[in-house]
């Protein structure tokens, strides 16, 4: 926020206006529209950079952007502006640009949050699969120790592994055969 305030106060017009205000000198100086345009562009650049680069939540960015607009309006109304007729247009432009920056930051935050949630869900699924796989291997090891024949079946209840113990016990290979036939 101090960066935005410094940019607003460092403008050439404000320096001259503050000097005149403090010294009581009300002499006229010549300024053009480019001073205001540069100030608006600098404020927009700072606001957009803060919104897109800064790791700040959107609700906090709203405060920063509101502060920037309020400081600009107070600066223009209290200290003055060389182009008082364009004050309304400048404020509307600044508010519009701040809205675009805030919308971009909101969409970026929403995308990052969505990716984070997907990553968390994927990690939970991987953990669950590893647990189920470990349990299946443990059960298979116990079954191999306790039973003479162990059949591995697919979802259609067909034998899906080829072991020599099956062939020696049944006299043929059971791979691909239905378990109940």
XYZ file of C-alpha atoms in Angstrom:
181
model
C 0.000 0.000 0.000
C 2.870 2.358 0.711
C 4.176 1.748 -2.826
C 0.877 2.959 -4.289
C 0.761 5.960 -1.953
C 4.348 6.883 -2.861
C 3.575 6.655 -6.580
C 0.569 8.930 -6.189
C 2.414 11.495 -4.099
C 5.577 11.490 -6.227
C 3.810 12.785 -9.295
C 5.182 16.115 -10.539
C 1.803 17.841 -10.295
C 1.426 16.830 -6.632
C 4.878 18.147 -5.752
C 4.064 21.524 -7.297
C 0.576 21.562 -5.747
C 1.926 20.720 -2.269
C 4.589 23.445 -2.556
C 1.954 25.992 -3.551
C -0.353 24.821 -0.768
C 2.348 25.037 1.897
C 3.853 28.333 0.708
C 0.586 30.006 -0.138
C 1.728 30.445 -3.744
C -1.241 29.997 -6.007
C 0.559 30.554 -9.292
C -0.646 28.634 -12.290
C 1.491 25.941 -13.859
C 1.021 24.279 -17.207
C 0.239 20.548 -17.197
C -1.076 18.245 -19.835
C -3.220 15.109 -19.891
C -0.170 12.857 -20.060
C 0.539 13.446 -16.334
C -2.797 11.947 -15.342
C -2.507 9.180 -17.932
C 0.949 8.207 -16.682
C -0.311 8.148 -13.119
C -3.265 5.951 -14.032
C -1.006 3.637 -16.014
C 1.483 3.404 -13.123
C -1.303 2.652 -10.645
C -2.798 0.043 -12.961
C 0.613 -1.561 -13.460
C 1.190 -1.734 -9.705
C -2.308 -3.103 -9.033
C -2.047 -5.718 -11.771
C 1.406 -6.807 -10.612
C 0.182 -7.143 -7.033
C -2.852 -9.140 -8.180
C -1.020 -11.502 -10.520
C 2.348 -11.940 -8.830
C 1.686 -11.410 -5.146
C 0.699 -14.460 -3.091
C -2.254 -12.633 -1.572
C -5.801 -13.923 -1.196
C -8.465 -12.161 -3.261
C -10.291 -10.703 -0.267
C -7.067 -8.949 0.807
C -6.440 -7.755 -2.736
C -9.826 -6.074 -2.691
C -8.616 -3.942 0.224
C -5.381 -3.029 -1.577
C -7.199 -2.052 -4.769
C -9.812 -0.077 -2.861
C -7.007 1.732 -1.037
C -5.341 2.615 -4.356
C -8.559 4.022 -5.825
C -9.387 5.971 -2.645
C -5.877 7.440 -2.465
C -6.109 8.500 -6.104
C -9.521 10.082 -5.566
C -8.423 11.891 -2.388
C -5.264 13.042 -4.093
C -7.206 14.427 -7.028
C -9.924 16.051 -4.895
C -7.861 17.458 -2.008
C -4.573 18.351 -3.656
C -6.126 18.969 -7.008
C -5.670 17.878 -10.564
C -4.712 19.846 -13.636
C -7.604 18.302 -15.524
C -10.556 18.462 -13.137
C -12.984 17.799 -15.986
C -11.458 14.366 -16.584
C -11.465 13.306 -12.909
C -14.669 11.283 -13.263
C -13.363 9.502 -16.370
C -10.033 8.782 -14.679
C -11.691 7.315 -11.584
C -14.018 5.168 -13.714
C -11.028 3.974 -15.750
C -9.048 3.151 -12.613
C -11.965 1.278 -11.029
C -12.512 -0.678 -14.259
C -8.831 -1.625 -14.517
C -8.788 -2.579 -10.831
C -11.841 -4.779 -11.472
C -10.079 -6.520 -14.355
C -6.987 -7.117 -12.200
C -9.112 -8.462 -9.349
C -11.050 -10.749 -11.705
C -7.790 -12.148 -13.074
C -6.473 -12.754 -9.563
C -9.742 -14.443 -8.550
C -9.647 -16.776 -11.567
C -5.982 -17.574 -10.912
C -6.689 -18.357 -7.251
C -9.678 -20.507 -8.211
C -7.546 -22.487 -10.690
C -4.766 -23.028 -8.139
C -7.273 -24.150 -5.509
C -8.895 -26.579 -7.972
C -5.502 -28.058 -8.890
C -4.598 -28.380 -5.207
C -7.858 -30.213 -4.455
C -7.306 -32.587 -7.379
C -3.771 -33.292 -6.187
C -5.028 -34.008 -2.657
C -7.711 -36.367 -4.000
C -5.142 -38.137 -6.174
C -2.792 -38.602 -3.224
C -5.644 -40.009 -1.135
C -6.530 -42.480 -3.910
C -2.896 -43.542 -4.306
C -2.631 -44.110 -0.570
C -5.829 -46.151 -0.583
C -4.623 -48.235 -3.544
C -1.264 -48.872 -1.888
C -3.034 -49.993 1.274
C -5.337 -52.335 -0.668
C -2.410 -53.689 -2.685
C -0.374 -54.339 0.456
C -3.328 -56.121 2.060
C -3.839 -58.266 -1.074
C -0.153 -59.241 -1.151
C -0.280 -60.128 2.542
C -3.382 -62.242 2.110
C -1.818 -63.986 -0.907
C 1.311 -64.749 1.129
C -0.781 -66.231 3.952
C -2.868 -68.262 1.481
C 0.293 -69.596 -0.223
C 1.618 -70.780 3.173
C -1.599 -72.365 4.389
C -3.112 -73.855 1.193
C -1.823 -76.341 -1.351
C -3.570 -74.655 -4.275
C -4.334 -70.959 -4.649
C -6.247 -69.632 -7.628
C -6.103 -66.059 -8.793
C -9.432 -65.099 -10.393
C -10.422 -62.131 -12.553
C -13.717 -60.225 -12.222
C -15.548 -62.892 -14.333
C -14.342 -65.638 -11.964
C -11.943 -67.100 -14.500
C -8.534 -68.396 -13.498
C -6.032 -65.782 -14.607
C -2.688 -67.210 -13.470
C -0.787 -70.180 -14.781
C 1.001 -72.142 -12.094
C 2.739 -75.481 -12.362
C 0.936 -76.719 -9.227
C -2.424 -76.399 -11.027
C -1.194 -78.332 -14.036
C 0.363 -81.094 -11.933
C -2.720 -81.417 -9.670
C -5.418 -81.266 -12.422
C -3.332 -82.615 -15.266
C -4.019 -79.579 -17.458
C -3.701 -75.821 -17.467
C -6.661 -73.949 -15.953
C -5.691 -70.489 -17.205
C -8.744 -68.762 -18.730
C -11.199 -71.432 -17.495
C -14.232 -70.497 -15.439
C -13.676 -71.391 -11.792
C -17.010 -73.217 -11.356
C -16.760 -75.338 -14.546
